[in-house]
């Protein structure tokens, strides 16, 4: 699925070493271009839209840690995304927390929810895992529908963005944008470190052959739970940010449709690729925004894209690109 | 007024009846899911949408062809079942060699498409479907008032569940099905046409969902969203029961329906989530499910 790049240049033939070097340079150049685009984007595109894309991109990347790198399909990730949105909104609005602490509350809450859901869900595998996470997240949805602090159908509205670290006024769109962009990059970096750590390697081995990982002496359940909590916490980071960006938290973000949407983003972009979910999120959010103006129901398109992806396009956009002639050079 | 546990008997029995009716739908749907999973090793996420299709088929038959409830009870499952078989032939067949999660994702997409289409055509609000004249009204049982249609639903769904159980456990066709579940390659080597068996099984499971949909039409309204509301609960039912046994799916369906009904009497706030709570407890105590074998 993912290509190994850890081969050290020292043991290679000069030709291969040169190719490796030019590959690294090419990657560096592309990374710098991407970073430049990220920084310049709000001057050309509506910032709120960009922030929405980045929040969902982070959410999808967090989800991909489970599906792509551990082989677990969670159908309940909306719980962490939407749950954190509620927690952050509540902390900022009702407790008067500054934004950075508010987001932390969201992340901690999501991690806790992830711990509980993970403990239950990892007791079964495969398809059952998906059904259990879906059922538990539906339970959380009903909880949010009835609980006091979520304000039921109305949701928590007019959440103040506040001042970051007491200094930077986040009600300025640009300030908010750069906070979101920074958090997005931080999240991406954390995921990259996590996936390429020894812990992440064990996760991959579980994905490839769970029985063998067990027989090698790894406590599979503990690794799965660790991945689940990590993924939930990062999904919470995305959710908390989104609550600040849009200044509200509603039931939409904890619904099963949202769990489905993040699966679609990941599937479309490429399961198990680092950047696939980012592209997938960009496409799905753009499509949603476009269709919202036409009045044509999004679910029909979403459903069709799902079916087409599964039948013809299982590697996703980035997956196909990586497998293509040009992609293999990267 | 007679009281049991501080609750009026009428209220208790009333909710018990509602629980039994919900349980009938849970049983029919989880039975279909279990049959499909048994042979195809795939979770049919579109099951809720196909239940909705059954209800809509009955509604459309009535409005465009003047075909009433009784023929629709046979025709609607037949039509939807054939549609299901076609879906299996055209699409699902290509997914058998892949990770079963792809089947789940494909049928999830199918469910979204079906639901979105009907929502686009008929709006989110429900369409009424009249109770057939022969089953209208109610009867006084002395201790409670029983709407005849609801009694009919409980009885007929129990009969269909048992008939399906009989078909799978006691007939020759069922023996082929069970054998193919154990070892499809070997059964094929003995000259049984396994691909046709797979198509038939999916069609049968889908037809059961559509049948439940027709039964539900006069009770709930015929609404595009009726499927997605019920399917997640049915998933929890399936996790509790374990999909290893046909009878297990039926029994768990009724049991959880009744548990839900009772919760409405004693602690209404939790009635939405009681099935999920039971699922969590079962996972802690007996992860394989009440009737399941450890996978």
XYZ file of C-alpha atoms in Angstrom:
625
model
C 0.000 0.000 0.000
C 2.509 2.637 1.049
C 5.996 2.633 -0.373
C 9.022 2.198 1.824
C 11.398 5.129 1.630
C 13.545 4.255 4.589
C 16.341 2.657 2.544
C 19.468 4.532 3.480
C 21.420 6.121 0.658
C 24.719 4.692 1.968
C 24.036 1.155 0.798
C 22.863 2.133 -2.695
C 24.627 2.187 -6.018
C 25.640 5.704 -7.080
C 22.859 5.757 -9.680
C 20.179 4.772 -7.187
C 21.588 7.188 -4.643
C 21.380 9.980 -7.208
C 17.784 9.072 -8.024
C 16.961 9.019 -4.332
C 18.558 12.441 -3.925
C 16.656 14.008 -6.798
C 13.497 12.442 -5.458
C 14.073 14.055 -2.067
C 14.729 17.409 -3.741
C 11.584 17.095 -5.836
C 9.544 16.287 -2.746
C 11.032 19.240 -0.906
C 10.204 21.590 -3.775
C 6.630 20.293 -3.901
C 6.294 20.679 -0.122
C 7.505 24.295 -0.307
C 5.064 25.056 -3.137
C 2.222 23.504 -1.143
C 3.176 25.525 1.924
C 3.291 28.701 -0.170
C -0.162 27.967 -1.563
C -1.491 27.323 1.936
C -0.155 30.671 3.153
C -1.292 32.675 0.134
C -4.674 31.020 -0.363
C -6.809 33.308 1.867
C -5.966 36.271 -0.365
C -7.576 34.554 -3.339
C -10.261 32.279 -1.937
C -13.001 32.906 0.623
C -11.245 32.160 3.980
C -14.233 30.496 5.669
C -14.404 27.988 2.830
C -10.669 27.301 3.119
C -10.940 26.830 6.864
C -13.819 24.413 6.368
C -11.708 22.402 3.930
C -8.741 22.354 6.321
C -10.846 21.269 9.303
C -12.365 18.422 7.312
C -8.969 17.539 5.855
C -7.552 17.156 9.352
C -10.606 15.152 10.375
C -10.191 12.831 7.395
C -6.460 12.416 8.024
C -7.197 11.489 11.644
C -9.774 8.975 10.439
C -7.262 7.569 7.963
C -4.892 6.671 10.818
C -7.428 4.013 11.736
C -8.696 2.876 8.358
C -5.546 3.303 6.327
C -2.809 2.436 8.776
C -4.514 0.072 11.205
C -7.180 -1.450 8.987
C -10.078 -0.557 11.286
C -13.195 0.934 9.714
C -14.818 3.188 12.282
C -18.350 4.203 11.377
C -18.613 6.474 14.388
C -15.999 9.146 13.952
C -18.605 11.907 13.932
C -18.824 11.343 17.688
C -15.311 12.676 18.194
C -15.564 15.462 15.633
C -18.994 16.698 16.691
C -18.468 15.869 20.354
C -15.319 17.991 20.484
C -17.166 20.801 18.700
C -19.748 20.756 21.513
C -17.095 20.593 24.245
C -15.041 23.439 22.806
C -18.107 25.577 22.156
C -19.362 24.987 25.679
C -15.982 25.682 27.310
C -15.465 28.901 25.367
C -18.999 30.225 25.621
C -20.200 29.108 29.057
C -16.955 28.831 31.000
C -15.256 31.761 29.295
C -12.164 29.717 28.386
C -9.643 31.233 25.942
C -9.692 29.529 22.506
C -6.508 27.497 22.986
C -7.831 25.996 26.230
C -11.249 25.494 24.682
C -9.752 23.442 21.867
C -7.774 21.452 24.441
C -11.002 20.656 26.274
C -12.447 19.439 22.980
C -9.415 17.256 22.277
C -9.420 15.785 25.783
C -13.146 15.086 25.613
C -12.805 13.425 22.225
C -9.901 11.305 23.468
C -11.984 10.191 26.445
C -14.927 9.295 24.205
C -12.454 7.464 21.977
C -11.165 5.499 24.941
C -14.656 4.361 25.920
C -15.812 3.575 22.394
C -12.497 1.932 21.542
C -12.582 -0.322 24.608
C -15.956 -1.672 23.533
C -15.401 -1.804 19.783
C -12.038 -3.595 19.734
C -13.707 -6.594 21.312
C -14.953 -7.504 17.839
C -13.272 -7.406 14.451
C -13.941 -6.415 10.868
C -17.529 -5.781 9.997
C -18.694 -6.009 13.596
C -16.231 -3.284 14.541
C -17.872 -0.990 12.003
C -21.373 -1.791 13.242
C -20.458 -1.331 16.910
C -18.861 2.063 16.331
C -21.888 3.113 14.299
C -24.302 2.009 17.030
C -22.313 3.680 19.811
C -22.070 6.927 17.882
C -25.817 6.838 17.293
C -26.171 6.466 21.052
C -24.012 9.555 21.501
C -26.196 11.348 18.956
C -29.292 10.642 21.049
C -27.404 11.757 24.122
C -26.578 15.079 22.440
C -30.193 15.409 21.330
C -31.432 15.199 24.916
C -28.584 16.609 27.022
C -28.917 20.080 28.522
C -25.616 21.608 27.510
C -25.939 20.877 23.790
C -29.167 22.921 23.544
C -30.916 20.136 21.608
C -32.024 20.930 18.066
C -30.721 24.508 18.232
C -27.142 23.604 19.071
C -24.696 25.949 20.776
C -24.806 29.192 18.828
C -22.786 32.423 18.613
C -19.658 30.948 20.143
C -17.061 33.694 20.643
C -13.718 33.125 18.945
C -11.871 35.103 21.598
C -8.222 36.106 21.682
C -5.541 33.489 21.087
C -3.103 33.488 24.053
C -4.876 36.652 25.113
C -3.252 38.629 22.293
C -4.333 37.686 18.774
C -7.904 38.638 17.925
C -9.391 35.608 16.195
C -12.461 37.469 14.987
C -10.146 38.670 12.212
C -10.630 36.149 9.385
C -6.926 36.070 8.517
C -5.817 35.440 12.103
C -8.329 32.608 12.381
C -7.196 31.218 9.051
C -3.550 31.084 10.025
C -4.434 29.406 13.318
C -6.384 26.766 11.400
C -3.596 26.343 8.839
C -0.991 26.007 11.601
C -3.080 23.476 13.517
C -3.693 21.543 10.321
C 0.054 21.317 9.625
C 0.726 20.382 13.234
C -1.899 17.633 13.051
C -0.473 16.349 9.784
C 3.022 16.292 11.281
C 1.802 14.420 14.361
C 0.085 11.845 12.156
C 3.208 11.455 10.034
C 5.350 10.913 13.144
C 2.795 8.527 14.632
C 2.468 6.400 11.512
C 6.219 6.178 10.952
C 7.066 5.434 14.572
C 7.706 1.876 15.799
C 4.185 1.998 17.201
C 2.851 2.795 13.729
C 4.823 -0.096 12.245
C 3.153 -2.490 14.657
C -0.205 -1.034 13.617
C 0.635 -1.762 9.985
C 1.549 -5.320 10.867
C -1.816 -5.674 12.580
C -3.484 -4.381 9.437
C -1.645 -6.875 7.267
C -1.964 -9.918 9.512
C -3.519 -9.626 12.908
C -2.979 -13.255 13.917
C 0.727 -13.039 13.132
C 1.138 -9.809 15.093
C -0.463 -11.549 18.069
C 1.788 -14.566 17.703
C 4.827 -12.276 17.657
C 3.862 -11.219 21.141
C 2.281 -7.849 20.466
C -0.726 -6.979 22.562
C -2.906 -6.263 19.547
C -5.825 -4.926 21.569
C -3.644 -2.343 23.277
C -2.163 -1.133 19.986
C -5.586 -0.877 18.410
C -6.874 1.063 21.385
C -3.885 3.410 21.229
C -4.526 4.102 17.543
C -8.216 4.595 18.237
C -7.641 7.154 20.988
C -5.008 9.001 18.930
C -7.333 9.158 15.951
C -10.242 10.287 18.129
C -8.157 13.032 19.750
C -7.074 14.429 16.378
C -10.626 14.231 15.053
C -11.498 16.214 18.187
C -8.856 18.790 17.315
C -10.518 19.245 13.933
C -13.972 19.414 15.513
C -12.952 21.963 18.141
C -11.404 24.168 15.473
C -14.517 23.928 13.342
C -16.654 25.066 16.264
C -14.503 28.197 16.555
C -14.459 28.842 12.805
C -18.228 28.622 12.345
C -18.994 29.761 15.893
C -21.574 27.058 16.444
C -21.839 23.374 17.247
C -24.880 21.397 16.111
C -26.265 17.893 15.803
C -25.156 17.664 12.159
C -21.582 17.104 13.269
C -22.439 14.094 15.462
C -24.821 12.421 12.995
C -24.040 9.167 11.178
C -24.108 11.088 7.885
C -20.994 12.915 9.067
C -19.294 9.600 9.850
C -20.161 8.516 6.323
C -18.840 11.737 4.842
C -15.403 11.335 6.402
C -15.228 7.775 5.083
C -16.053 9.099 1.627
C -13.335 11.763 1.821
C -10.755 9.156 2.756
C -11.917 6.610 0.206
C -12.043 9.176 -2.580
C -8.634 10.621 -1.785
C -6.910 7.312 -1.133
C -7.047 5.043 1.918
C -3.664 4.692 3.581
C -2.014 7.612 1.774
C -0.730 10.602 3.709
C -2.288 13.301 1.513
C -5.238 11.440 0.022
C -7.715 12.457 2.729
C -6.715 16.107 2.244
C -7.633 15.989 -1.446
C -10.733 13.952 -0.703
C -11.883 16.498 1.870
C -11.242 19.359 -0.560
C -13.305 17.668 -3.261
C -16.195 16.649 -1.021
C -16.465 20.083 0.628
C -16.284 21.856 -2.750
C -18.918 19.544 -4.172
C -21.159 20.081 -1.148
C -20.859 23.857 -1.440
C -21.598 23.739 -5.155
C -24.615 21.467 -4.805
C -25.994 23.549 -1.940
C -26.605 26.335 -4.468
C -28.386 24.070 -6.971
C -30.807 22.436 -4.546
C -29.921 18.981 -5.853
C -29.636 16.577 -2.895
C -26.029 15.924 -1.915
C -26.801 12.417 -0.659
C -27.537 11.120 -4.165
C -24.164 12.305 -5.468
C -22.404 11.115 -2.310
C -23.971 7.697 -2.659
C -23.072 7.388 -6.331
C -19.484 8.496 -5.697
C -19.266 5.873 -2.945
C -20.402 3.113 -5.283
C -18.157 4.213 -8.139
C -15.147 4.459 -5.814
C -15.713 0.984 -4.394
C -16.288 -0.618 -7.793
C -13.668 1.071 -9.957
C -11.433 3.268 -7.930
C -10.505 1.616 -4.676
C -7.065 3.177 -4.418
C -8.475 6.686 -4.530
C -7.041 9.711 -6.312
C -3.677 9.831 -4.550
C -3.447 6.051 -4.491
C -3.922 5.924 -8.264
C -1.457 8.760 -8.696
C 1.173 7.006 -6.569
C 0.737 3.879 -8.670
C 0.982 5.807 -11.936
C 4.206 6.299 -13.882
C 4.649 9.859 -12.742
C 3.728 9.113 -9.152
C 6.297 6.353 -8.834
C 9.044 8.856 -9.572
C 8.067 10.880 -6.528
C -56.944 1.002 38.016
C -54.689 -2.006 38.458
C -51.018 -1.225 38.933
C -47.874 -3.300 38.417
C -44.584 -1.901 39.750
C -46.305 1.453 40.178
C -47.324 1.593 36.519
C -50.889 1.247 35.241
C -51.429 -2.136 33.592
C -52.870 -0.509 30.468
C -49.753 1.564 29.910
C -47.519 -1.417 30.516
C -49.402 -3.662 28.106
C -49.688 -0.886 25.547
C -45.955 -0.327 25.500
C -45.381 -4.058 25.539
C -47.454 -4.281 22.361
C -45.504 -1.451 20.725
C -42.320 -3.196 21.803
C -43.561 -6.434 20.285
C -44.332 -4.658 17.000
C -40.941 -2.970 16.887
C -39.461 -6.320 17.802
C -41.238 -7.883 14.816
C -39.538 -5.416 12.496
C -36.181 -5.884 14.196
C -36.567 -9.645 13.879
C -37.525 -9.545 10.193
C -34.699 -7.141 9.336
C -31.978 -8.806 11.390
C -33.085 -12.158 9.986
C -32.520 -10.835 6.460
C -29.156 -9.366 7.436
C -28.107 -12.658 9.024
C -29.088 -14.695 5.955
C -27.168 -12.376 3.634
C -24.164 -12.247 5.945
C -24.150 -16.006 6.377
C -23.604 -16.709 2.706
C -22.207 -13.513 1.211
C -20.014 -12.557 4.195
C -21.168 -9.022 3.642
C -23.161 -6.577 5.708
C -26.007 -5.188 3.684
C -26.098 -1.530 4.680
C -28.851 -0.948 2.143
C -31.175 -3.135 4.210
C -32.923 -0.119 5.708
C -33.287 1.498 2.308
C -34.752 -1.719 0.920
C -37.236 -1.790 3.803
C -38.175 1.758 2.782
C -38.420 0.617 -0.861
C -40.880 -2.084 0.187
C -43.134 0.490 1.820
C -42.848 2.801 -1.190
C -43.530 -0.057 -3.591
C -46.809 -0.702 -1.759
C -47.619 3.007 -1.827
C -46.824 3.378 -5.528
C -48.717 0.205 -6.454
C -51.766 1.632 -4.747
C -51.520 5.089 -6.312
C -50.513 4.233 -9.851
C -52.005 0.786 -10.393
C -54.770 0.709 -7.809
C -53.301 -2.447 -6.324
C -54.270 -2.742 -2.698
C -52.619 -3.996 0.458
C -53.119 -7.727 0.061
C -51.575 -8.166 -3.410
C -48.885 -5.633 -2.441
C -47.910 -7.807 0.503
C -46.710 -10.353 -2.083
C -45.871 -8.085 -5.029
C -43.771 -5.438 -3.265
C -41.289 -7.910 -1.714
C -41.149 -9.690 -5.071
C -40.331 -6.500 -6.995
C -37.794 -5.241 -4.443
C -36.303 -8.712 -4.088
C -35.768 -8.925 -7.850
C -34.174 -5.469 -7.799
C -31.899 -6.745 -5.051
C -30.987 -9.820 -7.080
C -30.132 -7.586 -10.047
C -27.935 -5.434 -7.799
C -26.132 -8.533 -6.616
C -25.617 -9.762 -10.196
C -24.358 -6.444 -11.505
C -22.322 -5.045 -8.640
C -21.977 -6.999 -5.409
C -20.607 -10.010 -7.274
C -17.482 -8.004 -8.129
C -16.752 -7.410 -4.450
C -16.708 -10.973 -3.117
C -12.956 -11.394 -3.420
C -12.216 -8.147 -1.590
C -12.188 -7.176 2.050
C -15.815 -7.422 3.289
C -15.611 -3.771 4.279
C -15.957 -2.816 0.612
C -19.327 -4.546 0.480
C -20.387 -2.511 3.483
C -19.220 0.721 1.838
C -20.866 -0.079 -1.482
C -24.223 -0.852 0.095
C -23.855 2.279 2.237
C -23.538 4.281 -0.992
C -26.533 2.437 -2.405
C -28.555 3.292 0.703
C -27.629 6.982 0.430
C -28.561 7.064 -3.242
C -31.927 5.359 -2.745
C -32.804 7.480 0.255
C -31.677 10.698 -1.440
C -33.663 9.905 -4.587
C -36.908 9.237 -2.767
C -36.368 12.285 -0.633
C -35.900 14.340 -3.761
C -39.091 12.946 -5.309
C -41.382 12.747 -2.283
C -39.920 15.107 0.309
C -38.850 14.223 3.822
C -42.358 14.037 5.262
C -44.242 10.758 5.171
C -47.100 9.677 2.909
C -50.081 8.072 4.625
C -51.022 4.494 3.727
C -54.429 3.316 4.856
C -54.908 0.202 6.955
C -56.683 -2.490 4.881
C -60.411 -2.556 5.603
C -60.403 -6.131 6.854
C -57.925 -5.246 9.582
C -59.250 -1.814 10.540
C -60.551 -1.098 13.992
C -59.707 -2.864 17.176
C -60.931 -5.338 19.676
C -61.282 -5.129 23.414
C -59.424 -7.956 25.078
C -60.896 -7.125 28.451
C -57.617 -5.913 29.913
C -56.569 -3.753 26.977
C -57.606 -2.415 23.575
C -55.844 -4.128 20.685
C -55.824 -2.503 17.240
C -56.372 -5.488 14.959
C -53.740 -4.418 12.441
C -51.048 -4.403 15.109
C -52.004 -7.873 16.250
C -51.849 -8.969 12.613
C -48.328 -7.552 12.233
C -47.071 -9.479 15.240
C -48.655 -12.733 14.112
C -47.719 -12.561 10.442
C -44.118 -11.508 11.056
C -43.730 -14.357 13.525
C -45.078 -16.760 10.893
C -42.722 -15.391 8.214
C -39.761 -15.604 10.578
C -40.538 -19.205 11.442
C -41.160 -20.078 7.782
C -37.764 -18.628 6.861
C -36.168 -20.572 9.681
C -37.889 -23.716 8.391
C -36.746 -23.012 4.818
C -33.134 -22.710 5.885
C -32.895 -25.356 8.562
C -35.239 -28.067 7.292
C -35.456 -28.045 3.480
C -33.123 -29.255 0.765
C -32.570 -25.722 -0.542
C -31.705 -24.636 2.969
C -29.244 -27.489 3.267
C -27.502 -26.246 0.092
C -27.408 -22.752 1.546
C -25.926 -23.910 4.826
C -23.417 -26.101 3.051
C -22.349 -23.197 0.825
C -21.916 -21.077 3.957
C -19.477 -23.644 5.313
C -17.526 -24.263 2.120
C -18.681 -22.705 -1.126
C -15.964 -24.244 -3.299
C -16.741 -27.768 -2.218
C -20.486 -27.305 -2.724
C -19.811 -25.979 -6.207
C -17.668 -29.019 -6.919
C -20.666 -31.205 -6.069
C -22.580 -29.569 -8.884
C -24.584 -26.928 -7.041
C -24.735 -23.611 -8.867
C -23.350 -21.444 -6.081
C -23.457 -18.082 -7.944
C -27.206 -18.519 -8.493
C -27.534 -19.484 -4.839
C -25.800 -16.240 -3.851
C -28.122 -14.164 -6.024
C -31.147 -15.971 -4.626
C -29.977 -15.468 -1.037
C -29.447 -11.755 -1.474
C -32.828 -11.458 -3.170
C -34.461 -13.393 -0.316
C -32.876 -11.192 2.362
C -33.916 -8.046 0.506
C -37.443 -9.374 -0.004
C -37.748 -9.943 3.746
C -36.774 -6.308 4.330
C -39.333 -5.154 1.754
C -41.990 -7.345 3.367
C -41.291 -5.656 6.694
C -41.620 -2.338 4.857
C -45.103 -3.183 3.547
C -46.166 -4.310 7.027
C -44.862 -1.059 8.461
C -46.554 1.198 5.893
C -49.956 1.495 7.631
C -48.393 1.873 11.094
C -45.684 4.418 10.389
C -45.986 6.705 7.422
C -44.265 5.827 4.172
C -41.235 8.066 4.465
C -37.844 8.117 2.707
C -36.151 8.302 6.098
C -37.878 5.299 7.679
C -35.006 3.014 6.677
C -32.057 4.900 8.072
C -33.886 5.405 11.360
C -34.209 1.691 11.913
C -31.103 0.209 10.317
C -28.630 1.345 12.973
C -30.778 -0.158 15.715
C -30.947 -3.360 13.717
C -27.148 -3.370 13.511
C -27.030 -3.207 17.300
C -29.544 -6.076 17.433
C -27.312 -8.081 15.138
C -24.246 -7.379 17.292
C -26.162 -8.495 20.389
C -27.484 -11.650 18.754
C -24.433 -12.586 16.757
C -25.106 -13.479 13.151
C -24.225 -17.144 13.502
C -27.757 -18.395 14.051
C -31.064 -17.737 12.290
C -33.130 -18.440 15.375
C -30.783 -16.245 17.386
C -31.495 -13.285 15.108
C -35.254 -13.785 15.459
C -35.243 -14.220 19.231
C -32.907 -11.250 19.799
C -35.068 -9.045 17.589
C -38.206 -9.689 19.632
C -36.359 -9.539 22.940
C -34.812 -6.165 22.273
C -38.060 -4.761 20.898
C -39.780 -5.716 24.150
C -36.895 -4.348 26.225
C -37.262 -1.048 24.363
C -41.007 -1.005 24.986
C -40.563 -1.666 28.703
C -37.969 1.089 28.978
C -40.533 3.510 27.546
C -42.751 2.719 30.526
C -40.190 2.874 33.303
C -37.606 5.368 32.077
C -38.754 7.058 28.845
C -35.644 9.238 28.461
C -33.501 6.170 27.853
C -35.810 4.386 25.410
C -33.832 5.641 22.399
C -30.569 4.266 23.658
C -31.507 1.191 25.664
C -30.685 -1.191 22.797
C -27.247 0.399 22.412
C -26.650 0.115 26.153
C -27.615 -3.554 26.047
C -25.215 -3.959 23.133
C -22.384 -2.415 25.153
C -23.101 -4.698 28.117
C -23.225 -7.788 25.915
C -19.909 -6.776 24.342
C -18.337 -6.576 27.772
C -19.697 -9.879 29.023
C -19.981 -12.013 25.906
C -18.178 -10.336 22.990
C -19.289 -12.946 20.447
C -22.954 -12.095 21.030
C -25.679 -14.097 22.732
C -26.024 -16.694 19.962
C -22.779 -16.100 18.110
C -19.711 -18.186 17.698
C -16.327 -16.558 18.260
C -15.199 -15.345 14.841
